[in-house]
CSV table of C-alpha atoms and ligand atoms in Angstrom, one decimal:
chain,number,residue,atom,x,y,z
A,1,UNK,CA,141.4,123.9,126.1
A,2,UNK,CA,139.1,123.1,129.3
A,3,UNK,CA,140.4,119.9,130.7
A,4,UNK,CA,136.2,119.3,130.9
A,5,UNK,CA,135.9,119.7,127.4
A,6,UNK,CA,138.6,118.4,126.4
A,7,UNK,CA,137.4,114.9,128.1
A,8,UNK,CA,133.9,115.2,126.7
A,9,UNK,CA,135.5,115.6,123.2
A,10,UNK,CA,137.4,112.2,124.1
A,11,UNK,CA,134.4,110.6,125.3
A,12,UNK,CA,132.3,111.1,122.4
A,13,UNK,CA,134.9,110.2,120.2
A,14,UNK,CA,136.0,106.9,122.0
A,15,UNK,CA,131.8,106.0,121.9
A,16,UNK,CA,131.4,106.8,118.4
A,17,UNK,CA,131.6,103.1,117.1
A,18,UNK,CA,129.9,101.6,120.2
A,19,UNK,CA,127.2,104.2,119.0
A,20,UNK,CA,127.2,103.7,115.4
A,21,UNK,CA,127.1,99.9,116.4
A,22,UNK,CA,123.3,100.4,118.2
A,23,UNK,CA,122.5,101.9,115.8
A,24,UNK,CA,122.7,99.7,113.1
A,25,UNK,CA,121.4,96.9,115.5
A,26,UNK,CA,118.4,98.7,115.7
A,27,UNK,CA,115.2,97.9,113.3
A,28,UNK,CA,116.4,100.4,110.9
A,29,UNK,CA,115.8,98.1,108.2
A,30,UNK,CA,112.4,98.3,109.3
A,31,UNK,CA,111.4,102.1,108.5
A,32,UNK,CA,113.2,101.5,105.4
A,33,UNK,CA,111.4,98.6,104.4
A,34,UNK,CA,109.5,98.3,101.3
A,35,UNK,CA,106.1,96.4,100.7
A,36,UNK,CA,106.9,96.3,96.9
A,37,UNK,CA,110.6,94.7,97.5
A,38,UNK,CA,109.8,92.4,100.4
A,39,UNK,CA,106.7,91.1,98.6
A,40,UNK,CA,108.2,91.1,95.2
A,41,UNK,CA,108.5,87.3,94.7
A,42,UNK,CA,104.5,86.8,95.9
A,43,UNK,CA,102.1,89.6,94.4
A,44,UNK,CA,101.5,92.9,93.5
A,45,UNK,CA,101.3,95.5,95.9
A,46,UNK,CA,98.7,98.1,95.4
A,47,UNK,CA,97.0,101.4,96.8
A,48,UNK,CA,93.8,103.4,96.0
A,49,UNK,CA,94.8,106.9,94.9
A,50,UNK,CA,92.0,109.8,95.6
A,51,UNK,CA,92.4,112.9,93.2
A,52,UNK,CA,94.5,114.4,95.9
A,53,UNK,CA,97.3,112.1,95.6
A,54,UNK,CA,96.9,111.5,92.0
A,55,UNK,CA,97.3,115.8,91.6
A,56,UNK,CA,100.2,115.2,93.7
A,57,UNK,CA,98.5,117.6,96.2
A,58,UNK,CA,99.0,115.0,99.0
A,59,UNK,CA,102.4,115.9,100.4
A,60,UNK,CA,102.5,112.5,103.0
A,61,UNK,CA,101.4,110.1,100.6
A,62,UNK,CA,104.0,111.4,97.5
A,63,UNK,CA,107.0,109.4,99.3
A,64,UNK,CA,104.9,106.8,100.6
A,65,UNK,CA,103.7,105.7,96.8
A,66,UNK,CA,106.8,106.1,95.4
A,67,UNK,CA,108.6,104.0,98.0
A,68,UNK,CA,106.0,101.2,99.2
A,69,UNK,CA,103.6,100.0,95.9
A,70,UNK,CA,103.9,98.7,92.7
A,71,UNK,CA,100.2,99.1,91.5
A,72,UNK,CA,96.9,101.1,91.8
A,73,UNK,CA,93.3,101.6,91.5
A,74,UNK,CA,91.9,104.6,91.1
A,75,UNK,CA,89.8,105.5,94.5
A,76,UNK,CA,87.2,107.2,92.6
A,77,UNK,CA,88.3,109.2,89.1
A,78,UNK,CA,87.3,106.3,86.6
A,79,UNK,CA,83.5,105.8,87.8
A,80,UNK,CA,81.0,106.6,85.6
A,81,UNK,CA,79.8,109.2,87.7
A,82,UNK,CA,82.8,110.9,87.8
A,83,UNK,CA,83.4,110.4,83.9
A,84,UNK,CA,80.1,111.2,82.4
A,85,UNK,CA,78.9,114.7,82.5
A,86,UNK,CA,76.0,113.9,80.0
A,87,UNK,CA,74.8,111.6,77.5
A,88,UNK,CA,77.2,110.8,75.4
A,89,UNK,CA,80.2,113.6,76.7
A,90,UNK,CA,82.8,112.2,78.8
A,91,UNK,CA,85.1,114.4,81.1
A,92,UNK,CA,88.7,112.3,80.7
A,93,UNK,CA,90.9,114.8,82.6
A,94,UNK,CA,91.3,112.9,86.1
A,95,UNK,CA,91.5,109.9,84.8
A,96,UNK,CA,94.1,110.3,82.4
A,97,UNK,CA,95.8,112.2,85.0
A,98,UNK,CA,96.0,109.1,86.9
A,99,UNK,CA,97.1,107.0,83.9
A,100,UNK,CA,100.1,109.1,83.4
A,101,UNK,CA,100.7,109.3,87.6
A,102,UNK,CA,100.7,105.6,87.0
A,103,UNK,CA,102.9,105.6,84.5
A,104,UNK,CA,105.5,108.1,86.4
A,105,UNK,CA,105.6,106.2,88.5
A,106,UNK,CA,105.9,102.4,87.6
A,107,UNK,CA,102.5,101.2,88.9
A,108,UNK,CA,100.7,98.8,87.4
A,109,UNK,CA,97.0,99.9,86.7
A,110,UNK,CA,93.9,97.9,88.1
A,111,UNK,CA,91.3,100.4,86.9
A,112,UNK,CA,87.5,100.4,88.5
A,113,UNK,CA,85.5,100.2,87.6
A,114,UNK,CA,82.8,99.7,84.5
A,115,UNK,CA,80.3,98.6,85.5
A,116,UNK,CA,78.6,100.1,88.8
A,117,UNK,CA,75.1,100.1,89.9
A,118,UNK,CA,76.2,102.8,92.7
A,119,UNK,CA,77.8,106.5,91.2
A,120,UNK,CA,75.6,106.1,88.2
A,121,UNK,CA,75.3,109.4,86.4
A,122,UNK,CA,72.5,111.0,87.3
A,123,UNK,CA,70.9,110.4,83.8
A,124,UNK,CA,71.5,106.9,83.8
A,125,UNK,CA,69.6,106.1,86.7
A,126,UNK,CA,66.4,107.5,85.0
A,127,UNK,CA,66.4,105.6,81.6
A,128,UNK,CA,63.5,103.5,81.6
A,129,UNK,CA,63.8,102.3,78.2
A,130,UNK,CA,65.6,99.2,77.6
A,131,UNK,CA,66.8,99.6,74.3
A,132,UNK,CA,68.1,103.2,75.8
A,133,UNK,CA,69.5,102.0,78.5
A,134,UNK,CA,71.6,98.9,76.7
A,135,UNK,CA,73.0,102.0,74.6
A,136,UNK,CA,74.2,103.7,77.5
A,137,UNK,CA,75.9,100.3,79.1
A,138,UNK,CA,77.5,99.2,76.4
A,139,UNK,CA,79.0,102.2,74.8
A,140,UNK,CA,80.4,103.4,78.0
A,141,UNK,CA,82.6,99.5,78.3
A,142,UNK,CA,83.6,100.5,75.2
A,143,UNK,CA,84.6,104.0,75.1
A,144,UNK,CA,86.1,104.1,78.6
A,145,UNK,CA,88.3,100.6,77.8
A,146,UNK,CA,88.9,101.4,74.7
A,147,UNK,CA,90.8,104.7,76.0
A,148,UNK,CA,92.6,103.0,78.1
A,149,UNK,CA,93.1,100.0,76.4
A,150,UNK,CA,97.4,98.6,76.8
A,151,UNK,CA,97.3,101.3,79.5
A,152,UNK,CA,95.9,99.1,82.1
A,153,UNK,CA,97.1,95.7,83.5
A,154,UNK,CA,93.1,95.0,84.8
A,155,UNK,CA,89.7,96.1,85.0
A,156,UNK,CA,87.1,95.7,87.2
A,157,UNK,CA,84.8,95.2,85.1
A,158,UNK,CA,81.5,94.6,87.5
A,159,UNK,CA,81.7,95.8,91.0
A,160,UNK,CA,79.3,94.7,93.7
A,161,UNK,CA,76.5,92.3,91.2
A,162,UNK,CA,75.5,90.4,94.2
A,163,UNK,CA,73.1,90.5,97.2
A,164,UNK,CA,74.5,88.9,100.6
A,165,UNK,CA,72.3,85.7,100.0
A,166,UNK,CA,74.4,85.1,96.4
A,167,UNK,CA,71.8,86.4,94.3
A,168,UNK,CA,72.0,88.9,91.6
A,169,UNK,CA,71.4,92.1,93.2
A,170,UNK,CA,67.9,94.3,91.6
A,171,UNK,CA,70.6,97.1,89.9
A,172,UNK,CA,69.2,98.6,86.9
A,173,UNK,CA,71.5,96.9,84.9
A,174,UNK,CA,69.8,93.4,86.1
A,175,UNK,CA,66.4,94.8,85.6
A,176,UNK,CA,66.6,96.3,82.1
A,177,UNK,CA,69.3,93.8,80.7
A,178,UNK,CA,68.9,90.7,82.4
A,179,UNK,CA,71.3,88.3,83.7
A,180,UNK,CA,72.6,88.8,80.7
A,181,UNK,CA,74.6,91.8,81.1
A,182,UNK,CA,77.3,90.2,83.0
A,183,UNK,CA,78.3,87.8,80.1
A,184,UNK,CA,77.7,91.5,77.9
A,185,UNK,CA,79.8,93.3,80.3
A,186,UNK,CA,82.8,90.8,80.0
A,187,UNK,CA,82.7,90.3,76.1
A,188,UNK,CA,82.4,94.1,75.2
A,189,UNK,CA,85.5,95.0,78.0
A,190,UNK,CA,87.3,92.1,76.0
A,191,UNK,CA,86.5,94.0,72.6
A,192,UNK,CA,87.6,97.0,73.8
A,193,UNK,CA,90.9,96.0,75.9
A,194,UNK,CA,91.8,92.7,74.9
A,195,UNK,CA,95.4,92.9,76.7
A,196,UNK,CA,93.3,93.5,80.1
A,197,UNK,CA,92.9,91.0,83.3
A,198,UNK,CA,89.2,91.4,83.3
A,199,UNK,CA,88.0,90.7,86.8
A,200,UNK,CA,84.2,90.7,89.0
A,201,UNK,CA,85.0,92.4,92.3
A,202,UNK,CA,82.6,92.1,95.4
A,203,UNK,CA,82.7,92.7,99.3
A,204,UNK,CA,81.9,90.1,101.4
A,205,UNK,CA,82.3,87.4,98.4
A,206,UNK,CA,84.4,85.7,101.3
A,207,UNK,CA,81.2,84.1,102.9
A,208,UNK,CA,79.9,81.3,102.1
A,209,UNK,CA,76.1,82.4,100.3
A,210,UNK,CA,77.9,85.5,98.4
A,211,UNK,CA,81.0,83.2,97.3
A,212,UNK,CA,78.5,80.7,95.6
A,213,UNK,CA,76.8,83.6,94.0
A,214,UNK,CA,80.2,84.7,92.8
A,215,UNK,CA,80.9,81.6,91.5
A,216,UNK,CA,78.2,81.2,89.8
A,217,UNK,CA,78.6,84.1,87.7
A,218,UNK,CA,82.5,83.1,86.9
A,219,UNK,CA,81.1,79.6,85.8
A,220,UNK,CA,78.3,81.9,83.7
A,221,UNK,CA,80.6,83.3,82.0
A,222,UNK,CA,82.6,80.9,81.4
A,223,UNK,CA,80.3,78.4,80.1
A,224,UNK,CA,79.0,81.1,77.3
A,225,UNK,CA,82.5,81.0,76.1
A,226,UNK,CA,83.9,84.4,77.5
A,227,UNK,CA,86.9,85.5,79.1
A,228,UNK,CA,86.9,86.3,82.8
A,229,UNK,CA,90.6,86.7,84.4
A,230,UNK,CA,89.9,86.7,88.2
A,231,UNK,CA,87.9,87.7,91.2
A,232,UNK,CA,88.6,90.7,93.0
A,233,UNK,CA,87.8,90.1,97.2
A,234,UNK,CA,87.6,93.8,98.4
A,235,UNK,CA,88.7,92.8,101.9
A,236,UNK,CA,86.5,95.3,103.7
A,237,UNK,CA,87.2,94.2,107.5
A,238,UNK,CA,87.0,94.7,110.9
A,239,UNK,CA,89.8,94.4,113.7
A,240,UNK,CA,89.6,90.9,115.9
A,241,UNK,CA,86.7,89.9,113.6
A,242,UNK,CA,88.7,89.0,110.1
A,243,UNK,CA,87.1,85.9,108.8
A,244,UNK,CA,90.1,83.8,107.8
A,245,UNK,CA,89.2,80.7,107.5
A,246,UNK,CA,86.5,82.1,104.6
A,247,UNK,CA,89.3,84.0,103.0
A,248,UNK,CA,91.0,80.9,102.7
A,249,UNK,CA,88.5,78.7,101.3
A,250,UNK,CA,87.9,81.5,99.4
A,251,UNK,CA,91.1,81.5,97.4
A,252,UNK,CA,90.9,78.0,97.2
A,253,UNK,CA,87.5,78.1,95.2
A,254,UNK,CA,88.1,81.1,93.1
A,255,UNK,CA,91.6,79.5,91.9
A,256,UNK,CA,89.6,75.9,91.6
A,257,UNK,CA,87.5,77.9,89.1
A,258,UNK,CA,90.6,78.7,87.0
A,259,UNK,CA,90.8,82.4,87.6
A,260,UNK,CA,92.9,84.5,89.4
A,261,UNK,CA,92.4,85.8,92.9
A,262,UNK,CA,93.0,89.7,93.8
A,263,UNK,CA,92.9,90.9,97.2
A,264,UNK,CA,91.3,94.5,95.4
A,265,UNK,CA,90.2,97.0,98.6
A,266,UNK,CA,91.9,96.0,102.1
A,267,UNK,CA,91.4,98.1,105.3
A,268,UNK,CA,90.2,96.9,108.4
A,269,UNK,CA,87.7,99.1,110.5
A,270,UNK,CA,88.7,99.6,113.9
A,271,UNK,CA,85.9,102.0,114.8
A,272,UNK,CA,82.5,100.6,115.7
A,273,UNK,CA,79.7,99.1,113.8
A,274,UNK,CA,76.3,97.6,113.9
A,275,UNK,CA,76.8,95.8,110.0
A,276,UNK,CA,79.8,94.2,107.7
A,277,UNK,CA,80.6,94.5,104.4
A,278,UNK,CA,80.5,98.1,102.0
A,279,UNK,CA,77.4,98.9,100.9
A,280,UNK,CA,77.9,102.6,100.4
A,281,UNK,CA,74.5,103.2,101.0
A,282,UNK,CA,74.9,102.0,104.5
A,283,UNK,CA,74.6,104.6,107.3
A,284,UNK,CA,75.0,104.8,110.9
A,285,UNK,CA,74.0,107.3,113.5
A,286,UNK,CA,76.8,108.7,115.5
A,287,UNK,CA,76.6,108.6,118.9
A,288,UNK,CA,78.3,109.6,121.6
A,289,UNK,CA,80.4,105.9,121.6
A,290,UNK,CA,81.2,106.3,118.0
A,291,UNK,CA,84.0,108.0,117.5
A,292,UNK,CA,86.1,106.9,120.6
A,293,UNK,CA,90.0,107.4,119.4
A,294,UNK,CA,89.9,111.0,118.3
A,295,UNK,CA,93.7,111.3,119.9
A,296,UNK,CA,95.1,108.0,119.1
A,297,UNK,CA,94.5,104.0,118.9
A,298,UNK,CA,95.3,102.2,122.1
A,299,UNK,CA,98.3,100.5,122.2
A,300,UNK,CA,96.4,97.2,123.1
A,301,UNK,CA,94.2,97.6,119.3
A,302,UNK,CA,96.9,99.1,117.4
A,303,UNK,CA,98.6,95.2,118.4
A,304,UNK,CA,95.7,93.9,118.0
A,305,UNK,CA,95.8,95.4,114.3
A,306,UNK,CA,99.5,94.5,113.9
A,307,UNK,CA,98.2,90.7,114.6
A,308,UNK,CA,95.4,90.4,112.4
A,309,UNK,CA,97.2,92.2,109.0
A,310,UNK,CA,100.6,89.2,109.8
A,311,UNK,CA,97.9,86.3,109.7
A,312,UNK,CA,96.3,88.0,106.5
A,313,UNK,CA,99.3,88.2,104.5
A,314,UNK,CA,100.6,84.7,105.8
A,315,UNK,CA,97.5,83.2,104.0
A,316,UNK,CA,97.8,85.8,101.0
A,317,UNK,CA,101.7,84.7,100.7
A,318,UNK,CA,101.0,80.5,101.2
A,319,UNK,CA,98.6,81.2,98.4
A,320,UNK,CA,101.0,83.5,96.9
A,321,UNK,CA,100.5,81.2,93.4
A,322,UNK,CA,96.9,81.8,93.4
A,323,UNK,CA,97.1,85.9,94.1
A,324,UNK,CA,97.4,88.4,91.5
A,325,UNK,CA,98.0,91.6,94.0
A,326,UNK,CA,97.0,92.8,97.3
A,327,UNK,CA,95.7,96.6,96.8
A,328,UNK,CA,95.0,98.7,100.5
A,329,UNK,CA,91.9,100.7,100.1
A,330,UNK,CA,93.9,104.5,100.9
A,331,UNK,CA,97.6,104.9,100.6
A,332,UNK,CA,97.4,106.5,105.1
A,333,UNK,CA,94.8,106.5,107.7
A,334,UNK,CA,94.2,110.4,107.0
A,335,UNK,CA,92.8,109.5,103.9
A,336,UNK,CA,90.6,106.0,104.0
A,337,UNK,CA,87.4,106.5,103.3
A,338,UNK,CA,86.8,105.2,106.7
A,339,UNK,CA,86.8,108.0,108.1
A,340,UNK,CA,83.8,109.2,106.3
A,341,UNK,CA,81.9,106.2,106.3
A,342,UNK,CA,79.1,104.8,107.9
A,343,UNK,CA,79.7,107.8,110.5
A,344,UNK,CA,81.1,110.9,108.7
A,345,UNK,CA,83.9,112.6,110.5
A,346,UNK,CA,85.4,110.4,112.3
A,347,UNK,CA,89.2,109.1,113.6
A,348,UNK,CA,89.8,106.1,111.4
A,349,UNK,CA,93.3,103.8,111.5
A,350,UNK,CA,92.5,101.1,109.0
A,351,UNK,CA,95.7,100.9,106.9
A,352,UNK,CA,99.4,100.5,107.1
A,353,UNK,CA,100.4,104.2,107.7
A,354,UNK,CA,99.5,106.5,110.0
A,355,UNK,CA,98.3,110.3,109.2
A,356,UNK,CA,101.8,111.0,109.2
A,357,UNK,CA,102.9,108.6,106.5
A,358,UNK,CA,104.6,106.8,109.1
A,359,UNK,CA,104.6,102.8,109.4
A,360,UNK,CA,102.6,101.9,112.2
A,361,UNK,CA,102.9,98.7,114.0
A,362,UNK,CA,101.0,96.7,111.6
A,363,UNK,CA,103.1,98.0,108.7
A,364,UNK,CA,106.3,95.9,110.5
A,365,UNK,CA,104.1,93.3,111.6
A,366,UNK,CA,103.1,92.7,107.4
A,367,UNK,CA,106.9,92.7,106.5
A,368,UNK,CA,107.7,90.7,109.5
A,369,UNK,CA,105.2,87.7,107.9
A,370,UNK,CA,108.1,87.0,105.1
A,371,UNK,CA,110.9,86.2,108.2
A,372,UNK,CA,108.5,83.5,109.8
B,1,G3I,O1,84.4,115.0,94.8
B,1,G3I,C1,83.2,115.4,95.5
B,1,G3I,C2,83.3,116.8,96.0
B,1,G3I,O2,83.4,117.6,94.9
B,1,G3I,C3,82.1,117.1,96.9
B,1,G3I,O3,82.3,118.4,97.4
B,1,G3I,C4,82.0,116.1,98.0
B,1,G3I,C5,80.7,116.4,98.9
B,1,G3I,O4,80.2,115.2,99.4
B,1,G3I,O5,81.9,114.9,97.5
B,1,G3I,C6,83.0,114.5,96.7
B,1,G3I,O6,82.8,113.2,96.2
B,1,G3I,C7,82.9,112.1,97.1
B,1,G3I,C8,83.9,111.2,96.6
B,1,G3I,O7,84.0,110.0,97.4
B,1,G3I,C9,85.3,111.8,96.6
B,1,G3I,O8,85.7,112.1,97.9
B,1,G3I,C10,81.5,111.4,97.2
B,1,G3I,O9,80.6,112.3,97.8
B,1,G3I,C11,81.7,110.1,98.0
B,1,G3I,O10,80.4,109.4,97.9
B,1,G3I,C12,82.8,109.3,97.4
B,1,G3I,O11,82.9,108.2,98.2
B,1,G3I,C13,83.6,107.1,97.6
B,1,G3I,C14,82.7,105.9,97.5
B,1,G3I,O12,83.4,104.7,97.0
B,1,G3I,C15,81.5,106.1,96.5
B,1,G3I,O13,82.0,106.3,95.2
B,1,G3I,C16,84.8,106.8,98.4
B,1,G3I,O14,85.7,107.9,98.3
B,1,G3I,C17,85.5,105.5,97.9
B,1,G3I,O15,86.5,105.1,98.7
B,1,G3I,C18,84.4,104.4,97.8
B,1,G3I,O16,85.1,103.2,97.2
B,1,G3I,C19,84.3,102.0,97.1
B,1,G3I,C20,84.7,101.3,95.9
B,1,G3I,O17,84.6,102.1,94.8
B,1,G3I,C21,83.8,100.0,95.7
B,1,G3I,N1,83.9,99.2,96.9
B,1,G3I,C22,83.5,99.9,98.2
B,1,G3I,C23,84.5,101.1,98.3
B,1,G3I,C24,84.2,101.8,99.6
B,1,G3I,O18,82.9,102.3,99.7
């Protein structure tokens, strides 16, 4: 043999261990980390699932579900819109789909949501008659939880009740029912899944005015005798701007209530905007500022991102005894509705993995909160 390659055969066998050593001292344990293990002692870990994933057309997110989460909420397949195709007739096929992708794959089901003033079906939002109307609402709580009833660790059973200022928002549910429908709502979703965590979910319900009105509605129910499990916080946010201290008084006075606290739709926008908050009827005009990281996030805001996720799920686990789960609105950035939303079309990077299904910085950051 070469004396040359006979001493690079030598060398790389003498540097093996010193080799294998760096590379076990390297964050491996990182990449291989798992939000559902690491967070196993504190709170469910869940993920939106759009009919892509749940059709397990979605090749990046398949290993990232499987590996990383232990719950999740359908991103869209069990609205009404999506589940009524006319009076009466109900189109199942997605959302059972999802049930049994659930099931597969040991995730626990938070399923949203009943009751939705927004993705009505289209003949819904024209009934004028009241006693109409109350038909519509009250057999749709009971076929859809009935179907699913012991198939589902929660519901959300109203989504989104409440104006900014705390007051009941003017949804046609409030107009042709009353206040009334949200002790309704409750009761009949009880009826129909009585097994079920049965929660009101809202964005914004952090601050102040919209957190009274959410309380109020808990103590509503409550005081006409009827069974209301938690409050779901979506956790719609934006990056540097994450109003902690509100979260945190938050949990305190949903908990102080008696019901449980979910964490039910986190992302935090990066991109920019004029308003907070989810209101899917929300627009904004693009312009030529608003879509700034088409090829990538700056190092300086994908730390900045990494920051504010650790101090988010240090509060979540101090108040680990008052938190249900914590469920990311998208299971990657390629798939958040973000990026469709208030400016259509644009380069979003609002969750834990990137369009690759890769951790990103914030992914390590969130596991690194339990080694503080
Ligand atoms: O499936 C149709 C497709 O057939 C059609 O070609 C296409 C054309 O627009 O639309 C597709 O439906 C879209 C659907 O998402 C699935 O992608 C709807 O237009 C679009 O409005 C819908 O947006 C969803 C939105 O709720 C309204 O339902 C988002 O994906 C979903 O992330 C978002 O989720 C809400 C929560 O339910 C409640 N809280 C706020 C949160 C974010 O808005």
């Amino acid at each position: 043999m070469n004396k040359k390659v006979e001493k690079a055969i030598w060398l790389c066998f003498a540097c093996m261990p010193l080799l294998m050593a760096c590379s076990s001292s390297k964050p491996a344990a990182h990449a291989t980390s798992s939000l559902k293990e690491v967070f196993q002692d504190d709170f469910l870990i869940g993920a939106a699932l759009s009919w892509t994933q749940i059709a397990e057309k979605d090749a990046v997110a398949i290993p990232v579900i499987r590996q990383q989460f232990n719950a999740a909420t359908p991103e869209n397949v069990m609205k009404a819109e999506k589940l009524v195709t006319s009076w009466g007739n109900y189109d199942f096929t997605q959302a059972d789909r999802f049930i049994d992708y659930a099931k597969k794959n040991n995730l626990a089901v938070n399923a949203h949501t009943l009751i939705w003033h927004s993705q009505m079906p289209a003949f819904a939002k024209r009934i004028q008659n009241v006693d109409s109307f109350r038909t519509f609402f009250s057999e749709h709580i009971k076929k859809v939880a009935g179907r699913y009833s012991g198939k589902v660790q929660s519901w959300d059973v109203v989504n989104e009740a409440l104006n900014e200022d705390g007051s009941l928002r003017q949804s046609p549910f409030l107009n042709l029912l009353g206040e009334q429908y949200l002790i309704d709502a409750f009761q009949l979703a009880n009826a129909a899944s009585p097994q079920t965590d049965l929660y009101y979910n809202d964005y914004n319900n952090e601050q102040p005015r919209k957190r009274a009105g959410c309380i109020a509605i808990v103590k509503m129910i409550q005081q006409a005798g009827g069974k209301i499990d938690g409050v779901g916080i979506q956790g719609h946010w934006h990056l540097g701007k994450v109003p902690f201290k509100e979260i945190e008084e938050s949990i305190l006075a949903y908990a102080a209530l008696g019901v449980k606290v979910a964490i039910t739709e986190l992302d935090i926008e990066v991109l920019p905007r004029n308003f907070t908050g989810a209101e899917v009827s929300q627009r904004m005009k693009a312009d030529a500022n608003s879509n700034p990281y088409v090829s990538g996030l700056p190092e300086n805001l994908q730390q900045q991102l990494a920051d504010d996720y650790s101090r988010l799920f240090q509060l979540f686990v101090k108040h680990k005894d008052k938190i249900s789960r914590v469920t990311f609105w998208g299971v990657h950035d390629g798939q958040s509705w973000l990026n469709n939303w208030p400016v259509p079309g644009r380069t979003n990077y609002p969750l834990l993995f990137d369009r690759k299904g890769q951790p990103k910085p914030a992914f390590y950051s969130v596991i690194a909160t339990k080694k503080k």
